[in-house]
Amino acid sequence: TATAPAPPPVALKMIDERLLALNHKLLREIAIMRQLAHPNIIALRDVLRTGGKLVLVMELARGLALFEAVLQA
């Protein structure tokens, strides 16, 4: 029996829904991220709501954290 390939790893970003009510720019950014498709931009795969949190399911970027990369530059 063949098994299905494992899905690619993802990064989860959890945002308290109370912050969304105060920050319309964040909602606009999420809407824009849904429309973007470019190899140099982290892809937004899905958006979920659970337990008072908005969960952004994003492409996992391997390597250094941005802050670490900037320090090494």
PDB file of N, CA, C and O in Angstrom:
ATOM      1  N   THR A   1       0.838  -1.183   0.000  1.00  0.00           N
ATOM      2  CA  THR A   1       0.000   0.000   0.000  1.00  0.00           C
ATOM      3  C   THR A   1       0.879   1.241   0.000  1.00  0.00           C
ATOM      4  O   THR A   1       1.845   1.339   0.736  1.00  0.00           O
ATOM      5  N   ALA A   2       0.526   2.169  -0.818  1.00  0.00           N
ATOM      6  CA  ALA A   2       1.276   3.426  -0.906  1.00  0.00           C
ATOM      7  C   ALA A   2       0.733   4.411   0.124  1.00  0.00           C
ATOM      8  O   ALA A   2      -0.457   4.450   0.405  1.00  0.00           O
ATOM      9  N   THR A   3       1.630   5.172   0.686  1.00  0.00           N
ATOM     10  CA  THR A   3       1.209   6.205   1.631  1.00  0.00           C
ATOM     11  C   THR A   3       1.324   7.566   0.967  1.00  0.00           C
ATOM     12  O   THR A   3       2.190   7.784   0.117  1.00  0.00           O
ATOM     13  N   ALA A   4       0.466   8.453   1.360  1.00  0.00           N
ATOM     14  CA  ALA A   4       0.493   9.808   0.810  1.00  0.00           C
ATOM     15  C   ALA A   4       1.722  10.538   1.336  1.00  0.00           C
ATOM     16  O   ALA A   4       2.135  10.313   2.477  1.00  0.00           O
ATOM     17  N   PRO A   5       2.326  11.388   0.519  1.00  0.00           N
ATOM     18  CA  PRO A   5       3.484  12.149   1.004  1.00  0.00           C
ATOM     19  C   PRO A   5       3.074  13.091   2.136  1.00  0.00           C
ATOM     20  O   PRO A   5       1.944  13.575   2.169  1.00  0.00           O
ATOM     21  N   ALA A   6       4.003  13.316   3.037  1.00  0.00           N
ATOM     22  CA  ALA A   6       3.735  14.223   4.166  1.00  0.00           C
ATOM     23  C   ALA A   6       3.564  15.641   3.647  1.00  0.00           C
ATOM     24  O   ALA A   6       4.260  16.056   2.713  1.00  0.00           O
ATOM     25  N   PRO A   7       2.643  16.383   4.229  1.00  0.00           N
ATOM     26  CA  PRO A   7       2.500  17.788   3.798  1.00  0.00           C
ATOM     27  C   PRO A   7       3.738  18.578   4.190  1.00  0.00           C
ATOM     28  O   PRO A   7       4.433  18.222   5.144  1.00  0.00           O
ATOM     29  N   PRO A   8       4.018  19.655   3.455  1.00  0.00           N
ATOM     30  CA  PRO A   8       5.208  20.447   3.800  1.00  0.00           C
ATOM     31  C   PRO A   8       5.028  21.112   5.164  1.00  0.00           C
ATOM     32  O   PRO A   8       3.906  21.428   5.564  1.00  0.00           O
ATOM     33  N   PRO A   9       6.129  21.303   5.902  1.00  0.00           N
ATOM     34  CA  PRO A   9       6.031  21.977   7.208  1.00  0.00           C
ATOM     35  C   PRO A   9       5.572  23.423   7.025  1.00  0.00           C
ATOM     36  O   PRO A   9       5.849  24.054   6.003  1.00  0.00           O
ATOM     37  N   VAL A  10       4.865  23.922   8.018  1.00  0.00           N
ATOM     38  CA  VAL A  10       4.357  25.290   7.968  1.00  0.00           C
ATOM     39  C   VAL A  10       4.708  26.012   9.263  1.00  0.00           C
ATOM     40  O   VAL A  10       5.079  25.391  10.258  1.00  0.00           O
ATOM     41  N   ALA A  11       4.584  27.315   9.231  1.00  0.00           N
ATOM     42  CA  ALA A  11       4.742  28.154  10.425  1.00  0.00           C
ATOM     43  C   ALA A  11       3.357  28.674  10.788  1.00  0.00           C
ATOM     44  O   ALA A  11       2.556  29.001   9.911  1.00  0.00           O
ATOM     45  N   LEU A  12       3.073  28.729  12.085  1.00  0.00           N
ATOM     46  CA  LEU A  12       1.796  29.250  12.558  1.00  0.00           C
ATOM     47  C   LEU A  12       2.031  30.553  13.296  1.00  0.00           C
ATOM     48  O   LEU A  12       2.920  30.647  14.134  1.00  0.00           O
ATOM     49  N   LYS A  13       1.233  31.545  12.976  1.00  0.00           N
ATOM     50  CA  LYS A  13       1.293  32.827  13.672  1.00  0.00           C
ATOM     51  C   LYS A  13      -0.079  33.051  14.289  1.00  0.00           C
ATOM     52  O   LYS A  13      -1.081  33.096  13.577  1.00  0.00           O
ATOM     53  N   MET A  14      -0.114  33.162  15.611  1.00  0.00           N
ATOM     54  CA  MET A  14      -1.387  33.311  16.313  1.00  0.00           C
ATOM     55  C   MET A  14      -1.560  34.754  16.753  1.00  0.00           C
ATOM     56  O   MET A  14      -0.679  35.333  17.366  1.00  0.00           O
ATOM     57  N   ILE A  15      -2.740  35.319  16.443  1.00  0.00           N
ATOM     58  CA  ILE A  15      -3.038  36.713  16.754  1.00  0.00           C
ATOM     59  C   ILE A  15      -4.329  36.744  17.566  1.00  0.00           C
ATOM     60  O   ILE A  15      -5.342  36.158  17.151  1.00  0.00           O
ATOM     61  N   ASP A  16      -4.298  37.416  18.685  1.00  0.00           N
ATOM     62  CA  ASP A  16      -5.489  37.572  19.516  1.00  0.00           C
ATOM     63  C   ASP A  16      -6.527  38.364  18.732  1.00  0.00           C
ATOM     64  O   ASP A  16      -6.228  39.439  18.209  1.00  0.00           O
ATOM     65  N   GLU A  17      -7.742  37.835  18.635  1.00  0.00           N
ATOM     66  CA  GLU A  17      -8.784  38.505  17.848  1.00  0.00           C
ATOM     67  C   GLU A  17      -9.124  39.895  18.381  1.00  0.00           C
ATOM     68  O   GLU A  17      -9.596  40.745  17.637  1.00  0.00           O
ATOM     69  N   ARG A  18      -8.879  40.141  19.652  1.00  0.00           N
ATOM     70  CA  ARG A  18      -9.150  41.482  20.197  1.00  0.00           C
ATOM     71  C   ARG A  18      -8.256  42.523  19.542  1.00  0.00           C
ATOM     72  O   ARG A  18      -8.639  43.678  19.383  1.00  0.00           O
ATOM     73  N   LEU A  19      -7.047  42.136  19.136  1.00  0.00           N
ATOM     74  CA  LEU A  19      -6.150  43.068  18.450  1.00  0.00           C
ATOM     75  C   LEU A  19      -6.668  43.442  17.066  1.00  0.00           C
ATOM     76  O   LEU A  19      -6.429  44.538  16.577  1.00  0.00           O
ATOM     77  N   LEU A  20      -7.371  42.512  16.438  1.00  0.00           N
ATOM     78  CA  LEU A  20      -7.880  42.773  15.094  1.00  0.00           C
ATOM     79  C   LEU A  20      -8.920  43.880  15.098  1.00  0.00           C
ATOM     80  O   LEU A  20      -9.003  44.668  14.164  1.00  0.00           O
ATOM     81  N   ALA A  21      -9.721  43.922  16.156  1.00  0.00           N
ATOM     82  CA  ALA A  21     -10.739  44.970  16.246  1.00  0.00           C
ATOM     83  C   ALA A  21     -10.107  46.347  16.346  1.00  0.00           C
ATOM     84  O   ALA A  21     -10.684  47.341  15.914  1.00  0.00           O
ATOM     85  N   LEU A  22      -8.892  46.393  16.879  1.00  0.00           N
ATOM     86  CA  LEU A  22      -8.205  47.665  17.057  1.00  0.00           C
ATOM     87  C   LEU A  22      -7.282  48.011  15.891  1.00  0.00           C
ATOM     88  O   LEU A  22      -6.823  49.127  15.783  1.00  0.00           O
ATOM     89  N   ASN A  23      -6.994  47.040  15.043  1.00  0.00           N
ATOM     90  CA  ASN A  23      -5.979  47.251  14.022  1.00  0.00           C
ATOM     91  C   ASN A  23      -6.495  46.850  12.636  1.00  0.00           C
ATOM     92  O   ASN A  23      -6.328  45.719  12.213  1.00  0.00           O
ATOM     93  N   HIS A  24      -7.103  47.796  11.931  1.00  0.00           N
ATOM     94  CA  HIS A  24      -7.624  47.520  10.599  1.00  0.00           C
ATOM     95  C   HIS A  24      -6.490  47.309   9.586  1.00  0.00           C
ATOM     96  O   HIS A  24      -6.690  46.640   8.584  1.00  0.00           O
ATOM     97  N   LYS A  25      -5.330  47.857   9.858  1.00  0.00           N
ATOM     98  CA  LYS A  25      -4.187  47.659   8.957  1.00  0.00           C
ATOM     99  C   LYS A  25      -3.791  46.186   8.913  1.00  0.00           C
ATOM    100  O   LYS A  25      -3.410  45.672   7.868  1.00  0.00           O
ATOM    101  N   LEU A  26      -3.880  45.518  10.055  1.00  0.00           N
ATOM    102  CA  LEU A  26      -3.538  44.097  10.109  1.00  0.00           C
ATOM    103  C   LEU A  26      -4.499  43.275   9.245  1.00  0.00           C
ATOM    104  O   LEU A  26      -4.070  42.393   8.497  1.00  0.00           O
ATOM    105  N   LEU A  27      -5.777  43.581   9.306  1.00  0.00           N
ATOM    106  CA  LEU A  27      -6.751  42.885   8.459  1.00  0.00           C
ATOM    107  C   LEU A  27      -6.468  43.132   6.978  1.00  0.00           C
ATOM    108  O   LEU A  27      -6.565  42.218   6.156  1.00  0.00           O
ATOM    109  N   ARG A  28      -6.101  44.358   6.647  1.00  0.00           N
ATOM    110  CA  ARG A  28      -5.774  44.681   5.252  1.00  0.00           C
ATOM    111  C   ARG A  28      -4.516  43.919   4.810  1.00  0.00           C
ATOM    112  O   ARG A  28      -4.447  43.392   3.695  1.00  0.00           O
ATOM    113  N   GLU A  29      -3.526  43.825   5.697  1.00  0.00           N
ATOM    114  CA  GLU A  29      -2.298  43.096   5.370  1.00  0.00           C
ATOM    115  C   GLU A  29      -2.594  41.617   5.114  1.00  0.00           C
ATOM    116  O   GLU A  29      -2.064  41.028   4.177  1.00  0.00           O
ATOM    117  N   ILE A  30      -3.458  41.031   5.921  1.00  0.00           N
ATOM    118  CA  ILE A  30      -3.818  39.619   5.729  1.00  0.00           C
ATOM    119  C   ILE A  30      -4.527  39.441   4.384  1.00  0.00           C
ATOM    120  O   ILE A  30      -4.242  38.499   3.637  1.00  0.00           O
ATOM    121  N   ALA A  31      -5.429  40.353   4.045  1.00  0.00           N
ATOM    122  CA  ALA A  31      -6.132  40.285   2.763  1.00  0.00           C
ATOM    123  C   ALA A  31      -5.152  40.379   1.597  1.00  0.00           C
ATOM    124  O   ALA A  31      -5.283  39.647   0.603  1.00  0.00           O
ATOM    125  N   ILE A  32      -4.168  41.239   1.708  1.00  0.00           N
ATOM    126  CA  ILE A  32      -3.161  41.383   0.651  1.00  0.00           C
ATOM    127  C   ILE A  32      -2.294  40.136   0.565  1.00  0.00           C
ATOM    128  O   ILE A  32      -2.002  39.645  -0.529  1.00  0.00           O
ATOM    129  N   MET A  33      -1.900  39.595   1.721  1.00  0.00           N
ATOM    130  CA  MET A  33      -1.056  38.391   1.727  1.00  0.00           C
ATOM    131  C   MET A  33      -1.751  37.221   1.027  1.00  0.00           C
ATOM    132  O   MET A  33      -1.092  36.394   0.388  1.00  0.00           O
ATOM    133  N   ARG A  34      -3.070  37.131   1.160  1.00  0.00           N
ATOM    134  CA  ARG A  34      -3.815  36.053   0.495  1.00  0.00           C
ATOM    135  C   ARG A  34      -3.693  36.132  -1.019  1.00  0.00           C
ATOM    136  O   ARG A  34      -3.780  35.121  -1.715  1.00  0.00           O
ATOM    137  N   GLN A  35      -3.500  37.326  -1.557  1.00  0.00           N
ATOM    138  CA  GLN A  35      -3.464  37.524  -3.003  1.00  0.00           C
ATOM    139  C   GLN A  35      -2.065  37.373  -3.594  1.00  0.00           C
ATOM    140  O   GLN A  35      -1.930  37.215  -4.803  1.00  0.00           O
ATOM    141  N   LEU A  36      -1.044  37.442  -2.767  1.00  0.00           N
ATOM    142  CA  LEU A  36       0.329  37.437  -3.270  1.00  0.00           C
ATOM    143  C   LEU A  36       0.805  36.029  -3.609  1.00  0.00           C
ATOM    144  O   LEU A  36       0.533  35.076  -2.883  1.00  0.00           O
ATOM    145  N   ALA A  37       1.532  35.929  -4.688  1.00  0.00           N
ATOM    146  CA  ALA A  37       2.180  34.677  -5.082  1.00  0.00           C
ATOM    147  C   ALA A  37       3.504  35.043  -5.742  1.00  0.00           C
ATOM    148  O   ALA A  37       3.538  35.435  -6.906  1.00  0.00           O
ATOM    149  N   HIS A  38       4.576  34.971  -4.987  1.00  0.00           N
ATOM    150  CA  HIS A  38       5.903  35.328  -5.502  1.00  0.00           C
ATOM    151  C   HIS A  38       6.933  34.479  -4.768  1.00  0.00           C
ATOM    152  O   HIS A  38       6.800  34.262  -3.563  1.00  0.00           O
ATOM    153  N   PRO A  39       7.962  34.003  -5.448  1.00  0.00           N
ATOM    154  CA  PRO A  39       8.954  33.133  -4.792  1.00  0.00           C
ATOM    155  C   PRO A  39       9.739  33.806  -3.668  1.00  0.00           C
ATOM    156  O   PRO A  39      10.281  33.120  -2.807  1.00  0.00           O
ATOM    157  N   ASN A  40       9.782  35.132  -3.633  1.00  0.00           N
ATOM    158  CA  ASN A  40      10.533  35.827  -2.590  1.00  0.00           C
ATOM    159  C   ASN A  40       9.655  36.325  -1.445  1.00  0.00           C
ATOM    160  O   ASN A  40      10.120  37.082  -0.599  1.00  0.00           O
ATOM    161  N   ILE A  41       8.389  35.930  -1.424  1.00  0.00           N
ATOM    162  CA  ILE A  41       7.466  36.341  -0.372  1.00  0.00           C
ATOM    163  C   ILE A  41       6.908  35.095   0.297  1.00  0.00           C
ATOM    164  O   ILE A  41       6.465  34.159  -0.383  1.00  0.00           O
ATOM    165  N   ILE A  42       6.932  35.072   1.634  1.00  0.00           N
ATOM    166  CA  ILE A  42       6.381  33.949   2.383  1.00  0.00           C
ATOM    167  C   ILE A  42       4.896  33.826   2.042  1.00  0.00           C
ATOM    168  O   ILE A  42       4.150  34.803   2.125  1.00  0.00           O
ATOM    169  N   ALA A  43       4.474  32.619   1.672  1.00  0.00           N
ATOM    170  CA  ALA A  43       3.087  32.399   1.267  1.00  0.00           C
ATOM    171  C   ALA A  43       2.177  32.205   2.478  1.00  0.00           C
ATOM    172  O   ALA A  43       2.531  31.509   3.429  1.00  0.00           O
ATOM    173  N   LEU A  44       1.027  32.816   2.424  1.00  0.00           N
ATOM    174  CA  LEU A  44      -0.015  32.604   3.415  1.00  0.00           C
ATOM    175  C   LEU A  44      -0.878  31.472   2.893  1.00  0.00           C
ATOM    176  O   LEU A  44      -1.553  31.601   1.878  1.00  0.00           O
ATOM    177  N   ARG A  45      -0.843  30.325   3.575  1.00  0.00           N
ATOM    178  CA  ARG A  45      -1.546  29.126   3.105  1.00  0.00           C
ATOM    179  C   ARG A  45      -3.014  29.086   3.521  1.00  0.00           C
ATOM    180  O   ARG A  45      -3.856  28.630   2.776  1.00  0.00           O
ATOM    181  N   ASP A  46      -3.291  29.549   4.738  1.00  0.00           N
ATOM    182  CA  ASP A  46      -4.657  29.466   5.252  1.00  0.00           C
ATOM    183  C   ASP A  46      -4.814  30.412   6.432  1.00  0.00           C
ATOM    184  O   ASP A  46      -3.819  30.830   7.030  1.00  0.00           O
ATOM    185  N   VAL A  47      -6.046  30.736   6.773  1.00  0.00           N
ATOM    186  CA  VAL A  47      -6.367  31.537   7.948  1.00  0.00           C
ATOM    187  C   VAL A  47      -7.478  30.810   8.692  1.00  0.00           C
ATOM    188  O   VAL A  47      -8.505  30.455   8.092  1.00  0.00           O
ATOM    189  N   LEU A  48      -7.259  30.562   9.988  1.00  0.00           N
ATOM    190  CA  LEU A  48      -8.227  29.842  10.809  1.00  0.00           C
ATOM    191  C   LEU A  48      -8.584  30.678  12.024  1.00  0.00           C
ATOM    192  O   LEU A  48      -7.791  31.494  12.471  1.00  0.00           O
ATOM    193  N   ARG A  49      -9.781  30.443  12.561  1.00  0.00           N
ATOM    194  CA  ARG A  49     -10.188  31.079  13.824  1.00  0.00           C
ATOM    195  C   ARG A  49     -10.430  29.978  14.830  1.00  0.00           C
ATOM    196  O   ARG A  49     -11.174  29.031  14.561  1.00  0.00           O
ATOM    197  N   THR A  50      -9.804  30.093  16.000  1.00  0.00           N
ATOM    198  CA  THR A  50     -10.003  29.104  17.042  1.00  0.00           C
ATOM    199  C   THR A  50      -9.684  29.706  18.397  1.00  0.00           C
ATOM    200  O   THR A  50      -8.681  30.408  18.544  1.00  0.00           O
ATOM    201  N   GLY A  51     -10.523  29.474  19.365  1.00  0.00           N
ATOM    202  CA  GLY A  51     -10.260  29.897  20.738  1.00  0.00           C
ATOM    203  C   GLY A  51      -9.930  31.366  20.904  1.00  0.00           C
ATOM    204  O   GLY A  51      -9.047  31.702  21.683  1.00  0.00           O
ATOM    205  N   GLY A  52     -10.617  32.247  20.171  1.00  0.00           N
ATOM    206  CA  GLY A  52     -10.339  33.676  20.300  1.00  0.00           C
ATOM    207  C   GLY A  52      -9.059  34.118  19.613  1.00  0.00           C
ATOM    208  O   GLY A  52      -8.590  35.236  19.796  1.00  0.00           O
ATOM    209  N   LYS A  53      -8.487  33.237  18.818  1.00  0.00           N
ATOM    210  CA  LYS A  53      -7.256  33.548  18.092  1.00  0.00           C
ATOM    211  C   LYS A  53      -7.491  33.431  16.595  1.00  0.00           C
ATOM    212  O   LYS A  53      -8.264  32.601  16.136  1.00  0.00           O
ATOM    213  N   LEU A  54      -6.808  34.263  15.847  1.00  0.00           N
ATOM    214  CA  LEU A  54      -6.732  34.130  14.402  1.00  0.00           C
ATOM    215  C   LEU A  54      -5.391  33.454  14.140  1.00  0.00           C
ATOM    216  O   LEU A  54      -4.359  33.919  14.627  1.00  0.00           O
ATOM    217  N   VAL A  55      -5.409  32.341  13.420  1.00  0.00           N
ATOM    218  CA  VAL A  55      -4.188  31.576  13.169  1.00  0.00           C
ATOM    219  C   VAL A  55      -3.833  31.705  11.694  1.00  0.00           C
ATOM    220  O   VAL A  55      -4.610  31.319  10.823  1.00  0.00           O
ATOM    221  N   LEU A  56      -2.664  32.266  11.427  1.00  0.00           N
ATOM    222  CA  LEU A  56      -2.166  32.362  10.053  1.00  0.00           C
ATOM    223  C   LEU A  56      -1.267  31.159   9.804  1.00  0.00           C
ATOM    224  O   LEU A  56      -0.288  30.947  10.527  1.00  0.00           O
ATOM    225  N   VAL A  57      -1.611  30.370   8.800  1.00  0.00           N
ATOM    226  CA  VAL A  57      -0.801  29.215   8.410  1.00  0.00           C
ATOM    227  C   VAL A  57       0.056  29.681   7.242  1.00  0.00           C
ATOM    228  O   VAL A  57      -0.462  29.997   6.168  1.00  0.00           O
ATOM    229  N   MET A  58       1.363  29.732   7.489  1.00  0.00           N
ATOM    230  CA  MET A  58       2.275  30.320   6.507  1.00  0.00           C
ATOM    231  C   MET A  58       3.346  29.326   6.090  1.00  0.00           C
ATOM    232  O   MET A  58       3.676  28.400   6.832  1.00  0.00           O
ATOM    233  N   GLU A  59       3.887  29.562   4.912  1.00  0.00           N
ATOM    234  CA  GLU A  59       5.019  28.790   4.423  1.00  0.00           C
ATOM    235  C   GLU A  59       6.160  28.913   5.427  1.00  0.00           C
ATOM    236  O   GLU A  59       6.407  29.994   5.972  1.00  0.00           O
ATOM    237  N   LEU A  60       6.838  27.819   5.688  1.00  0.00           N
ATOM    238  CA  LEU A  60       7.962  27.838   6.624  1.00  0.00           C
ATOM    239  C   LEU A  60       9.223  28.287   5.896  1.00  0.00           C
ATOM    240  O   LEU A  60       9.592  27.730   4.858  1.00  0.00           O
ATOM    241  N   ALA A  61       9.872  29.298   6.427  1.00  0.00           N
ATOM    242  CA  ALA A  61      11.146  29.781   5.878  1.00  0.00           C
ATOM    243  C   ALA A  61      12.258  29.206   6.738  1.00  0.00           C
ATOM    244  O   ALA A  61      12.358  29.501   7.921  1.00  0.00           O
ATOM    245  N   ARG A  62      13.036  28.363   6.166  1.00  0.00           N
ATOM    246  CA  ARG A  62      14.137  27.737   6.914  1.00  0.00           C
ATOM    247  C   ARG A  62      15.350  28.648   6.895  1.00  0.00           C
ATOM    248  O   ARG A  62      15.521  29.471   6.016  1.00  0.00           O
ATOM    249  N   GLY A  63      16.190  28.490   7.883  1.00  0.00           N
ATOM    250  CA  GLY A  63      17.411  29.277   7.944  1.00  0.00           C
ATOM    251  C   GLY A  63      17.400  30.188   9.141  1.00  0.00           C
ATOM    252  O   GLY A  63      16.706  29.957  10.127  1.00  0.00           O
ATOM    253  N   LEU A  64      18.136  31.249   9.058  1.00  0.00           N
ATOM    254  CA  LEU A  64      18.248  32.194  10.156  1.00  0.00           C
ATOM    255  C   LEU A  64      16.988  33.018  10.328  1.00  0.00           C
ATOM    256  O   LEU A  64      16.278  33.281   9.358  1.00  0.00           O
ATOM    257  N   ALA A  65      16.739  33.418  11.528  1.00  0.00           N
ATOM    258  CA  ALA A  65      15.687  34.403  11.757  1.00  0.00           C
ATOM    259  C   ALA A  65      16.147  35.714  11.126  1.00  0.00           C
ATOM    260  O   ALA A  65      17.346  35.987  11.017  1.00  0.00           O
ATOM    261  N   LEU A  66      15.212  36.518  10.700  1.00  0.00           N
ATOM    262  CA  LEU A  66      15.545  37.773  10.029  1.00  0.00           C
ATOM    263  C   LEU A  66      16.481  38.622  10.868  1.00  0.00           C
ATOM    264  O   LEU A  66      17.477  39.156  10.389  1.00  0.00           O
ATOM    265  N   PHE A  67      16.204  38.742  12.158  1.00  0.00           N
ATOM    266  CA  PHE A  67      17.036  39.561  13.045  1.00  0.00           C
ATOM    267  C   PHE A  67      18.471  39.037  13.057  1.00  0.00           C
ATOM    268  O   PHE A  67      19.433  39.818  12.967  1.00  0.00           O
ATOM    269  N   GLU A  68      18.642  37.705  13.125  1.00  0.00           N
ATOM    270  CA  GLU A  68      19.985  37.120  13.123  1.00  0.00           C
ATOM    271  C   GLU A  68      20.703  37.378  11.801  1.00  0.00           C
ATOM    272  O   GLU A  68      21.893  37.669  11.763  1.00  0.00           O
ATOM    273  N   ALA A  69      19.976  37.272  10.695  1.00  0.00           N
ATOM    274  CA  ALA A  69      20.559  37.507   9.381  1.00  0.00           C
ATOM    275  C   ALA A  69      21.039  38.954   9.250  1.00  0.00           C
ATOM    276  O   ALA A  69      22.112  39.221   8.702  1.00  0.00           O
ATOM    277  N   VAL A  70      20.252  39.901   9.763  1.00  0.00           N
ATOM    278  CA  VAL A  70      20.634  41.306   9.695  1.00  0.00           C
ATOM    279  C   VAL A  70      21.889  41.559  10.525  1.00  0.00           C
ATOM    280  O   VAL A  70      22.806  42.274  10.107  1.00  0.00           O
ATOM    281  N   LEU A  71      21.965  40.926  11.692  1.00  0.00           N
ATOM    282  CA  LEU A  71      23.148  41.102  12.539  1.00  0.00           C
ATOM    283  C   LEU A  71      24.413  40.559  11.877  1.00  0.00           C
ATOM    284  O   LEU A  71      25.492  41.104  12.073  1.00  0.00           O
ATOM    285  N   GLN A  72      24.265  39.513  11.089  1.00  0.00           N
ATOM    286  CA  GLN A  72      25.430  38.906  10.423  1.00  0.00           C
ATOM    287  C   GLN A  72      25.829  39.636   9.160  1.00  0.00           C
ATOM    288  O   GLN A  72      26.914  39.432   8.648  1.00  0.00           O
ATOM    289  N   ALA A  73      24.961  40.498   8.642  1.00  0.00           N
ATOM    290  CA  ALA A  73      25.249  41.178   7.376  1.00  0.00           C
ATOM    291  C   ALA A  73      26.313  42.232   7.551  1.00  0.00           C
ATOM    292  O   ALA A  73      26.609  42.748   8.572  1.00  0.00           O
TER     293      ALA A  73
END
